[in-house]
Amino acid sequence: MPEEHREAPDLESIFHPRGVAVVGASMKSGVGGNMFLDGFQAMGFSGDLYAVNLKAAEGSQIAGRPAYRTLADIPGPVDHVISSVPAPAVPGLVDEAAAKGARSIHLFTAGFRETGIGERAELEREVLRRARAGGIRLIGPNCMGLYCPESGLSFNTSFPLESGNVGVVAQSGGISRAIVGMGALRGLRFSRVVSFGNALDLDEADFYDYLAEQPDTAMVATYLEGAKDGPRTMRALRRLAARKPVVLLKGGETDAGSRAANSHTGVLAGSGRIWRAMARQTGVIMVDSVEDLCDQLSLLKAFPQGLTGARVAIAGSGGGVSVLEADACGRAGLDLPVLPDDIQERLREFTPVHGNSVRNPLDTFGIIDRENYVKTLRIASEADNIDVMILDTETDWGFRPQGRGDHLEATLGSIMEARRVVKKPIVIVVRDPLNPGAAQAWMDLQTRCVALGLPVFLGIEQAARALRRMVDWQQDRAR
Amino acid sequence: MPEEHREAPDLESIFHPRGVAVVGASMKSGVGGNMFLDGFQAMGFSGDLYAVNLKAAEGSQIAGRPAYRTLADIPGPVDHVISSVPAPAVPGLVDEAAAKGARSIHLFTAGFRETGIGERAELEREVLRRARAGGIRLIGPNCMGLYCPESGLSFNTSFPLESGNVGVVAQSGGISRAIVGMGALRGLRFSRVVSFGNALDLDEADFYDYLAEQPDTAMVATYLEGAKDGPRTMRALRRLAARKPVVLLKGGETDAGSRAANSHTGVLAGSGRIWRAMARQTGVIMVDSVEDLCDQLSLLKAFPQGLTGARVAIAGSGGGVSVLEADACGRAGLDLPVLPDDIQERLREFTPVHGNSVRNPLDTFGIIDRENYVKTLRIASEADNIDVMILDTETDWGFRPQGRGDHLEATLGSIMEARRVVKKPIVIVVRDPLNPGAAQAWMDLQTRCVALGLPVFLGIEQAARALRRMVDWQQDRAR
């Protein structure tokens, strides 16, 4: 349907249903559509939540919710229906939902166009015809649907309960789940998340337009495999990116990925080169992985005013590790300037001559020697050729039970004190554990730094790439 | 000194000293040269181990070892001396060591040429002159020295006690430590490890020649910043690579990295392009990070006969995650062929139509549905256009205390059964945890798979790059 003839969907209402019914809920716990019953309850959904199963006995419950045989049997209003019935039963369900007065159906049900089977594609079209006739908007099919902490919608029981300022528009439920999980580890919280699958009715463009206006959403992450209507998607992306930072992860950039995307959501994924050119034109930051995407969002969150440039100083352990970190920055296109002579002289006053560079990267005695560490960072950060300070950490102590807590607190103490006196952006690198016993220390250091509001990267390459992309994007926008 | 005039060092003896003295041991525990006293004892060093400190009282001990005021005071023989005295005291120590009959000195002491100070460079030359005069070979200065489980030498108390087949020749102690730690997590064990720092006397070429002949060493990892005598290093690398697989990590490839390397070991690091061309010519596998290096070694260890090619099948969770995994393989230059029609038909017989691709990547119901998972892998692996099976796992269950152990055992059970029936190489991908509580499960899954002898990668990109490098290297060698 051409854009001008479409009615703008009332997505804010769809994200705030009063009554929700999961149709095709299972008698077995934790399977199929029951994940929504569990997820909504874990999130404290405040509306009415019902389970529908043809075999439900009168007055029975499924997953702790009142169970009914059909939608029509439910006494209260139902705004939103979640379909977990087999694909051939969906057209009938759409009619029942319309009769019940529902505004929206989330089709968790898969097995439509993405199967590559002609009659399944026709079934999908029939679903759309009936939804249009019944005045119902569709999310999916073949998707995980909505996560909205504010209203208590969720497709996972472990998502954060608190709302945040990140919107997510993703064609894939698995990727949505990964973005929310990994993003939460990086300190991100979410306003509206949608996994929209085959995009039979509502598609990415609808959600982009919605999030462009949605007041709680300050930035948007999006995962796309393909667009039904490329130009429409581009226009919506451009409108969104003009208002808010947008980070795009494009699935199906390679031939193999494109084939996988076709199996997944039935799309013909476009060429990676075209999408990259488009991203640049529309002011979107394009990334290569979920980790990259979360890294980029955490940088945008930490520095909403942007960065003054891509010239970094690295404070780390020195030696070969610093050499490789300098290489990683160089490969990512970051500048690692030699500190000015006067700064070097001030550092040399208290830095022993052997084994300690004051040029950049900086050797820092060891992060737990707080006084010298913080003094080094303070002085180095005064260099007028440095935009960002990268603090490299390690958890090599983390496997020793006796020293774990002390070392963690000492490291965090140094970081906190550094943040107090350093007047430039700070990012933290937490390197992979070097000992099986250090896994918890590795995670604790991440989560504690994140709790301080600092962007954390699991490797200098990750930090360098995110910084470079951010500065490139700023420069593109400035033009 | 020209190559032909050098006496081949007896490195096997240097790695097996009868008596060792740490000179400049500290009265404080755990600092400076005491890490060698601690490390040797943790490794069960069977020779005589002494501490030397000018202030040692007669009959006293340091770090649990007999302490003497000077080397001359030690009653037994001392083959190997570890210097932890300040740089200006080293020339005198060399003379004392010669008088005591030592064969080798490991100069943990730093503060020589790498400082960029002329008189420190002259001091370094004086040390070399005296060592030559006294018939003593030097390791370092500015390095961590030797790790050899067989004889009990170590510079760290947490290194594996067991010997293995990997030799390491590294200019940096921090990188040596990272290779041993991360490598051990990947199931690697080590035969001989040396961190040689400024390479004043013994250098990488000496160690390459030694390891080429050393019978316990099946492969060699090396970290270099620069070479004193490039052609000599190249010749030794070529000789070594003709006998055993060699993985090279070159520090200082970029301008910033080169500057850092100069601060670190006083070398002028060469251009990355030259080294890459050289690596290819000499049959060396070149990598970009310690993680890459350990990944490559674990692949070489798992498949000593090599791979039949770079055509992979991915068995994973399906959906967008599989799309991105296919892209990652495509970007790394791996082939991800569509499975032959007959294989697809056999898979389709028991694979539900919706949401499950049988083309490649494969959706696999979930790894803990063992029967279907293993059946899928067995059939797919029979495809004659597939060389390697990549098994993608996750630890999304890992944060739930009640389900953690069950899920881990179920996942491992499926992997073990798959390995039994799949007649092609299998590699495991363990993705980053998506929940702070999953860190231990993430580590447990890694270590358990490694204990099964499987190569484990912390991301599909890592696996794809390592596979591509291995096949490229095989093809270069075949020419």
Coordinates of C-alpha atoms in Angstrom, one line a residue, chain B residues 11-446:
Chain B
L11 CA 69.9 -23.5 25.5
E12 CA 68.8 -26.9 26.7
S13 CA 71.2 -26.6 29.6
I14 CA 70.1 -23.0 30.3
F15 CA 66.5 -24.3 30.6
H16 CA 67.7 -27.0 33.0
P17 CA 69.9 -25.3 35.6
R18 CA 71.0 -27.3 38.7
G19 CA 71.4 -24.3 40.9
V20 CA 69.7 -20.9 40.5
A21 CA 70.3 -17.7 42.5
V22 CA 68.0 -14.7 42.5
V23 CA 70.2 -11.7 43.1
G24 CA 68.6 -8.6 44.5
A25 CA 65.8 -10.6 46.1
S26 CA 63.7 -8.4 48.3
M27 CA 63.0 -8.6 52.1
K28 CA 59.4 -7.8 51.2
S29 CA 57.4 -10.7 49.9
G30 CA 56.0 -10.9 46.4
V31 CA 57.8 -8.0 44.9
G32 CA 60.6 -7.7 42.3
G33 CA 62.8 -10.7 41.8
N34 CA 60.9 -12.6 44.5
M35 CA 58.3 -13.5 41.9
F36 CA 60.9 -16.0 40.5
L37 CA 61.5 -17.5 43.9
D38 CA 57.8 -17.9 44.3
G39 CA 57.3 -19.1 40.7
F40 CA 60.0 -21.7 40.8
Q41 CA 58.8 -23.1 44.1
A42 CA 55.2 -23.2 42.9
M43 CA 56.4 -25.2 39.9
G44 CA 58.3 -27.6 42.0
F45 CA 61.8 -26.7 40.8
S46 CA 64.0 -29.6 41.7
G47 CA 67.4 -27.8 41.7
D48 CA 68.9 -25.6 44.4
L49 CA 67.3 -22.2 44.7
Y50 CA 69.0 -19.4 46.5
A51 CA 68.2 -15.7 47.3
V52 CA 70.9 -13.1 47.4
N53 CA 70.6 -9.8 49.2
L54 CA 73.4 -7.7 50.6
K55 CA 71.5 -7.3 53.8
A56 CA 70.7 -10.9 54.4
A57 CA 71.7 -12.1 57.8
E58 CA 73.6 -15.3 58.0
G59 CA 71.4 -18.4 58.0
S60 CA 68.3 -16.3 57.1
Q61 CA 65.8 -17.1 54.4
I62 CA 63.9 -15.0 51.8
A63 CA 60.7 -16.3 50.4
G64 CA 61.4 -19.6 52.0
R65 CA 64.8 -20.0 50.4
P66 CA 68.3 -19.8 51.9
A67 CA 69.6 -16.2 51.7
Y68 CA 73.2 -15.1 51.1
R69 CA 74.9 -11.8 51.0
T70 CA 76.7 -12.5 47.7
L71 CA 76.9 -15.1 45.0
A72 CA 80.3 -16.1 46.3
D73 CA 78.8 -17.0 49.7
I74 CA 76.5 -19.7 48.2
P75 CA 78.0 -23.1 49.0
G76 CA 76.7 -25.1 46.1
P77 CA 77.0 -24.6 42.3
V78 CA 74.9 -21.9 40.6
D79 CA 74.3 -22.4 36.9
H80 CA 71.8 -19.6 36.3
V81 CA 71.5 -16.2 37.9
I82 CA 68.5 -14.0 37.9
S83 CA 69.3 -10.3 38.2
S84 CA 66.9 -8.1 40.1
V85 CA 69.6 -5.5 41.0
P86 CA 69.5 -1.9 39.6
A87 CA 71.0 -1.5 36.2
P88 CA 74.2 0.2 37.3
A89 CA 75.0 -2.8 39.5
V90 CA 74.7 -5.3 36.7
P91 CA 78.3 -5.2 35.3
G92 CA 79.7 -6.1 38.7
L93 CA 77.1 -8.9 39.0
V94 CA 78.2 -10.4 35.7
D95 CA 81.8 -10.6 37.0
E96 CA 80.6 -12.3 40.2
A97 CA 78.5 -14.7 38.3
A98 CA 81.4 -15.6 36.0
A99 CA 83.6 -16.2 39.1
K100 CA 80.9 -18.4 40.5
G101 CA 80.8 -20.5 37.4
A102 CA 77.3 -19.5 36.2
R103 CA 76.5 -20.3 32.5
S104 CA 73.6 -17.8 32.1
I105 CA 72.1 -14.7 33.6
H106 CA 68.5 -13.7 33.2
L107 CA 68.4 -9.9 33.4
F108 CA 65.0 -9.1 34.9
T109 CA 66.7 -5.7 35.5
A110 CA 65.4 -3.0 33.2
G111 CA 66.7 0.6 32.6
F112 CA 69.1 0.1 29.8
R113 CA 68.9 1.0 26.1
E114 CA 65.1 1.1 26.1
T115 CA 65.2 4.3 28.2
G116 CA 66.6 6.2 25.2
I117 CA 69.4 7.5 27.4
G118 CA 72.9 7.3 26.0
E119 CA 74.8 6.3 29.1
R120 CA 72.2 3.6 29.7
A121 CA 72.9 2.2 26.2
E122 CA 76.6 2.3 27.0
L123 CA 76.0 0.5 30.3
E124 CA 74.2 -2.2 28.3
R125 CA 77.1 -2.7 26.0
E126 CA 79.5 -3.0 29.0
V127 CA 77.3 -5.7 30.4
L128 CA 77.6 -7.6 27.1
R129 CA 81.4 -7.2 27.0
R130 CA 81.8 -8.6 30.5
A131 CA 79.4 -11.5 29.8
R132 CA 81.4 -12.4 26.7
A133 CA 84.6 -12.2 28.6
G134 CA 83.2 -14.4 31.4
G135 CA 81.7 -17.0 29.0
I136 CA 78.1 -16.2 30.2
R137 CA 75.0 -16.1 28.0
L138 CA 72.4 -13.4 28.8
I139 CA 68.6 -13.4 28.6
G140 CA 67.3 -9.9 28.5
P141 CA 67.7 -7.3 29.9
N142 CA 64.2 -6.0 30.7
C143 CA 62.4 -9.3 30.5
M144 CA 60.6 -12.1 32.5
G145 CA 62.9 -14.9 31.4
L146 CA 62.1 -18.5 31.3
Y147 CA 59.1 -20.8 31.9
C148 CA 59.7 -24.5 31.6
P149 CA 57.3 -26.9 33.4
E150 CA 59.7 -29.8 32.9
S151 CA 62.5 -28.3 35.0
G152 CA 60.2 -26.1 37.2
L153 CA 61.2 -22.6 35.9
S154 CA 58.5 -20.0 36.0
F155 CA 57.9 -16.2 36.4
N156 CA 54.3 -16.7 37.6
T157 CA 52.8 -18.8 40.3
S158 CA 49.7 -19.6 38.4
F159 CA 51.1 -21.2 35.2
P160 CA 50.2 -24.8 34.4
L161 CA 52.4 -27.4 36.1
E162 CA 52.1 -29.8 33.2
S163 CA 54.3 -29.6 30.1
G164 CA 52.9 -29.4 26.6
N165 CA 54.0 -29.0 23.1
V166 CA 53.9 -25.3 22.5
G167 CA 57.1 -23.2 22.5
V168 CA 56.9 -19.4 23.0
V169 CA 59.5 -16.9 22.0
A170 CA 58.4 -13.4 23.1
Q171 CA 60.1 -10.1 23.4
S172 CA 57.6 -9.1 26.1
G173 CA 56.9 -10.6 29.5
G174 CA 53.4 -9.3 29.6
I175 CA 52.6 -10.9 26.2
S176 CA 54.3 -14.2 27.4
R177 CA 52.1 -14.1 30.4
A178 CA 49.0 -13.4 28.3
I179 CA 49.9 -16.2 25.8
V180 CA 50.4 -18.8 28.6
G181 CA 47.3 -17.7 30.5
M182 CA 44.9 -17.4 27.6
G183 CA 46.5 -20.4 25.9
A184 CA 46.0 -22.5 29.0
L185 CA 42.3 -21.6 28.9
R186 CA 42.2 -22.9 25.4
G187 CA 43.8 -26.2 26.5
L188 CA 47.4 -25.4 25.4
R189 CA 50.4 -26.5 27.5
F190 CA 53.9 -25.4 27.0
S191 CA 57.4 -26.9 26.5
R192 CA 59.7 -23.9 26.6
V193 CA 58.7 -20.2 27.0
V194 CA 61.1 -17.3 26.9
S195 CA 60.6 -13.6 27.3
F196 CA 63.8 -12.1 26.0
G197 CA 63.3 -8.3 26.2
N198 CA 66.1 -6.2 24.8
A199 CA 67.8 -9.3 23.3
L200 CA 71.3 -8.0 24.2
D201 CA 72.9 -11.4 23.7
L202 CA 70.5 -14.3 23.1
D203 CA 67.8 -13.3 20.7
E204 CA 64.8 -14.7 18.9
A205 CA 67.0 -16.4 16.3
D206 CA 68.9 -18.3 18.9
F207 CA 65.6 -19.5 20.4
Y208 CA 64.1 -20.3 17.0
D209 CA 67.0 -22.5 16.2
Y210 CA 66.8 -24.2 19.5
L211 CA 63.1 -24.9 19.3
A212 CA 63.4 -26.2 15.7
E213 CA 65.4 -29.1 17.2
Q214 CA 63.7 -29.3 20.7
P215 CA 61.9 -32.6 20.6
D216 CA 58.9 -31.8 22.9
T217 CA 58.0 -28.7 20.9
A218 CA 55.5 -29.3 18.1
M219 CA 54.6 -25.7 17.4
V220 CA 55.9 -22.2 18.2
A221 CA 54.3 -18.9 19.0
T222 CA 56.4 -15.8 18.8
Y223 CA 55.9 -12.2 19.7
L224 CA 58.4 -9.8 18.1
E225 CA 58.7 -6.0 18.2
G226 CA 61.9 -5.7 16.1
A227 CA 65.0 -7.6 15.2
K228 CA 68.6 -6.5 15.7
D229 CA 69.6 -8.4 12.6
G230 CA 66.5 -8.8 10.4
P231 CA 68.0 -11.2 7.8
R232 CA 69.4 -13.5 10.5
T233 CA 65.9 -13.5 12.2
M234 CA 64.3 -14.3 8.9
R235 CA 66.6 -17.1 8.2
A236 CA 66.0 -18.7 11.6
L237 CA 62.3 -18.2 11.3
R238 CA 62.3 -19.9 7.9
R239 CA 64.3 -22.8 9.2
L240 CA 61.9 -23.2 12.1
A241 CA 58.8 -22.8 10.0
A242 CA 60.1 -25.5 7.7
R243 CA 60.0 -27.9 10.6
K244 CA 57.1 -26.8 12.8
P245 CA 54.0 -24.5 12.5
V246 CA 54.9 -21.0 13.7
V247 CA 52.4 -18.3 14.6
L248 CA 53.8 -14.7 14.7
L249 CA 52.4 -11.7 16.4
K250 CA 54.2 -8.6 15.4
G251 CA 54.1 -5.6 17.8
G252 CA 54.7 -2.1 16.4
E253 CA 53.1 -2.5 13.0
T254 CA 51.6 0.9 13.1
D255 CA 53.4 4.2 13.8
A256 CA 51.9 4.5 17.3
G257 CA 52.7 0.9 18.0
S258 CA 56.3 1.3 16.7
R259 CA 56.8 4.3 19.0
A260 CA 55.5 2.2 21.9
A261 CA 57.8 -0.6 21.0
N262 CA 60.8 1.7 21.0
S263 CA 59.9 2.8 24.5
H264 CA 59.5 -0.8 25.5
T265 CA 62.4 -2.7 24.2
G266 CA 64.4 0.0 22.5
V267 CA 63.9 -1.5 19.0
L268 CA 62.9 0.2 15.8
A269 CA 59.9 -1.8 14.8
G270 CA 59.7 -2.4 11.1
S271 CA 56.8 -1.7 8.8
G272 CA 53.8 -4.0 9.1
R273 CA 53.7 -4.5 5.3
I274 CA 57.3 -5.8 5.2
W275 CA 56.7 -8.2 8.0
R276 CA 53.5 -9.5 6.4
A277 CA 55.2 -10.2 3.1
M278 CA 58.0 -11.9 5.0
A279 CA 55.7 -14.1 7.0
R280 CA 54.1 -15.4 3.9
Q281 CA 57.5 -16.1 2.3
T282 CA 58.8 -17.9 5.4
G283 CA 55.6 -20.0 5.9
V284 CA 54.7 -18.3 9.1
I285 CA 51.1 -17.7 10.2
M286 CA 50.8 -14.0 11.1
V287 CA 48.1 -12.9 13.6
D288 CA 46.9 -9.5 15.0
S289 CA 46.3 -10.1 18.7
V290 CA 47.1 -12.5 21.6
E291 CA 43.6 -13.9 21.3
D292 CA 44.1 -14.6 17.6
L293 CA 47.4 -16.2 18.4
C294 CA 45.9 -18.6 21.0
D295 CA 43.0 -19.3 18.7
Q296 CA 45.4 -20.3 16.0
L297 CA 47.5 -22.5 18.2
S298 CA 44.4 -24.3 19.5
L299 CA 43.3 -25.0 16.0
L300 CA 46.8 -26.3 15.1
K301 CA 46.8 -28.5 18.1
A302 CA 43.3 -29.9 17.4
F303 CA 44.0 -30.6 13.8
P304 CA 47.7 -31.4 13.4
Q305 CA 47.0 -33.0 10.0
G306 CA 45.4 -29.8 8.7
L307 CA 42.0 -29.1 7.3
T308 CA 40.6 -30.3 3.9
G309 CA 39.4 -26.8 3.1
A310 CA 37.6 -23.7 4.3
R311 CA 34.0 -24.8 3.6
V312 CA 32.0 -24.7 6.8
A313 CA 28.6 -25.6 8.1
I314 CA 27.2 -23.7 11.1
A315 CA 24.9 -25.3 13.5
G316 CA 23.3 -22.6 15.7
S317 CA 20.2 -21.0 17.1
G318 CA 18.9 -19.9 13.7
G319 CA 17.2 -16.5 13.1
G320 CA 19.1 -13.3 13.0
V321 CA 22.0 -14.8 15.0
S322 CA 22.6 -17.3 12.2
V323 CA 22.4 -14.5 9.6
L324 CA 25.1 -12.5 11.4
E325 CA 27.2 -15.6 11.8
A326 CA 26.9 -16.3 8.1
D327 CA 28.0 -12.7 7.4
A328 CA 31.0 -13.0 9.7
C329 CA 32.1 -16.2 7.9
G330 CA 31.6 -14.5 4.5
R331 CA 33.6 -11.5 5.6
A332 CA 36.4 -13.7 6.8
G333 CA 36.5 -15.4 3.4
L334 CA 35.1 -18.8 4.5
D335 CA 32.7 -20.6 2.2
L336 CA 29.3 -21.5 3.7
P337 CA 28.0 -23.7 0.9
V338 CA 24.3 -24.6 0.5
L339 CA 24.0 -28.2 1.5
P340 CA 23.4 -30.7 -1.4
D341 CA 19.7 -31.4 -2.2
D342 CA 19.8 -35.0 -0.9
I343 CA 21.2 -33.8 2.4
Q344 CA 18.5 -31.1 2.7
E345 CA 15.8 -33.7 1.9
R346 CA 17.1 -36.0 4.6
L347 CA 17.1 -33.2 7.1
R348 CA 13.7 -32.0 6.1
E349 CA 12.2 -35.4 6.9
F350 CA 12.4 -34.6 10.6
T351 CA 12.8 -30.8 10.7
P352 CA 9.7 -28.7 11.1
V353 CA 9.1 -26.4 8.2
H354 CA 8.7 -23.2 10.2
G355 CA 11.7 -21.4 11.5
N356 CA 14.2 -24.0 10.7
S357 CA 16.7 -23.8 7.9
V358 CA 18.2 -26.9 6.5
R359 CA 20.3 -25.1 3.9
N360 CA 23.3 -23.8 6.0
P361 CA 23.4 -22.2 8.5
L362 CA 21.4 -24.9 10.2
D363 CA 18.9 -24.3 12.9
T364 CA 19.1 -27.1 15.3
F365 CA 16.0 -27.1 17.5
G366 CA 18.2 -26.1 20.4
I367 CA 21.4 -27.9 21.4
I368 CA 19.8 -29.7 24.3
D369 CA 17.3 -31.6 22.2
R370 CA 20.1 -34.1 21.8
E371 CA 18.5 -36.6 19.5
N372 CA 17.5 -34.1 16.8
Y373 CA 20.6 -32.0 17.3
V374 CA 23.0 -34.9 16.8
K375 CA 21.0 -36.3 13.9
T376 CA 21.1 -32.9 12.2
L377 CA 24.8 -32.6 12.6
R378 CA 25.5 -36.2 11.5
I379 CA 23.6 -35.8 8.3
A380 CA 24.9 -32.4 7.5
S381 CA 28.4 -33.5 8.1
E382 CA 28.0 -36.1 5.4
A383 CA 27.8 -33.4 2.8
D384 CA 30.8 -33.6 0.5
N385 CA 31.0 -29.8 0.2
I386 CA 31.7 -29.3 3.9
D387 CA 35.1 -29.4 5.5
V388 CA 34.5 -28.1 9.1
M389 CA 31.4 -28.0 11.4
I390 CA 31.1 -24.9 13.6
L391 CA 28.9 -25.6 16.7
D392 CA 27.6 -22.3 18.1
T393 CA 26.5 -22.4 21.7
E394 CA 25.1 -19.9 24.2
T395 CA 25.0 -19.5 27.9
D396 CA 21.7 -17.6 28.1
W397 CA 20.6 -20.1 30.7
G398 CA 23.7 -19.6 32.8
F399 CA 22.3 -16.9 35.1
R400 CA 19.5 -19.1 36.4
P401 CA 21.0 -21.0 39.4
Q402 CA 18.3 -23.7 39.2
G403 CA 19.0 -24.5 35.6
R404 CA 22.7 -23.9 35.3
G405 CA 24.2 -27.3 35.9
D406 CA 21.5 -29.2 34.0
H407 CA 21.8 -27.0 30.9
L408 CA 25.6 -27.2 31.0
E409 CA 25.6 -31.0 31.2
A410 CA 22.9 -31.2 28.5
T411 CA 24.9 -28.9 26.2
L412 CA 28.1 -30.9 26.8
G413 CA 26.2 -34.2 26.3
S414 CA 25.0 -33.0 22.9
I415 CA 28.5 -31.9 21.9
M416 CA 30.1 -35.1 23.0
E417 CA 27.6 -37.2 21.2
A418 CA 28.0 -35.0 18.1
R419 CA 31.7 -35.5 18.2
R420 CA 31.2 -39.3 18.3
V421 CA 29.1 -39.4 15.2
V422 CA 30.4 -36.5 13.1
K423 CA 33.4 -37.6 11.1
K424 CA 34.6 -34.0 10.3
P425 CA 36.5 -31.4 12.3
I426 CA 34.3 -29.7 14.9
V427 CA 35.0 -26.3 16.4
I428 CA 33.0 -24.7 19.3
V429 CA 31.9 -21.1 19.6
V430 CA 31.0 -19.9 23.0
R431 CA 29.3 -16.5 22.8
D432 CA 29.7 -13.7 25.4
P433 CA 27.4 -13.9 28.4
L434 CA 24.2 -11.9 28.1
N435 CA 23.6 -11.7 31.9
P436 CA 25.9 -10.8 34.7
G437 CA 25.1 -14.1 36.5
A438 CA 26.2 -16.1 33.5
A439 CA 30.0 -15.4 33.7
Q440 CA 30.7 -18.7 35.5
A441 CA 28.6 -20.7 33.1
W442 CA 30.4 -19.0 30.2
M443 CA 33.7 -20.0 31.6
D444 CA 32.6 -23.5 32.6
L445 CA 31.3 -24.2 29.1
Q446 CA 34.7 -23.1 27.7

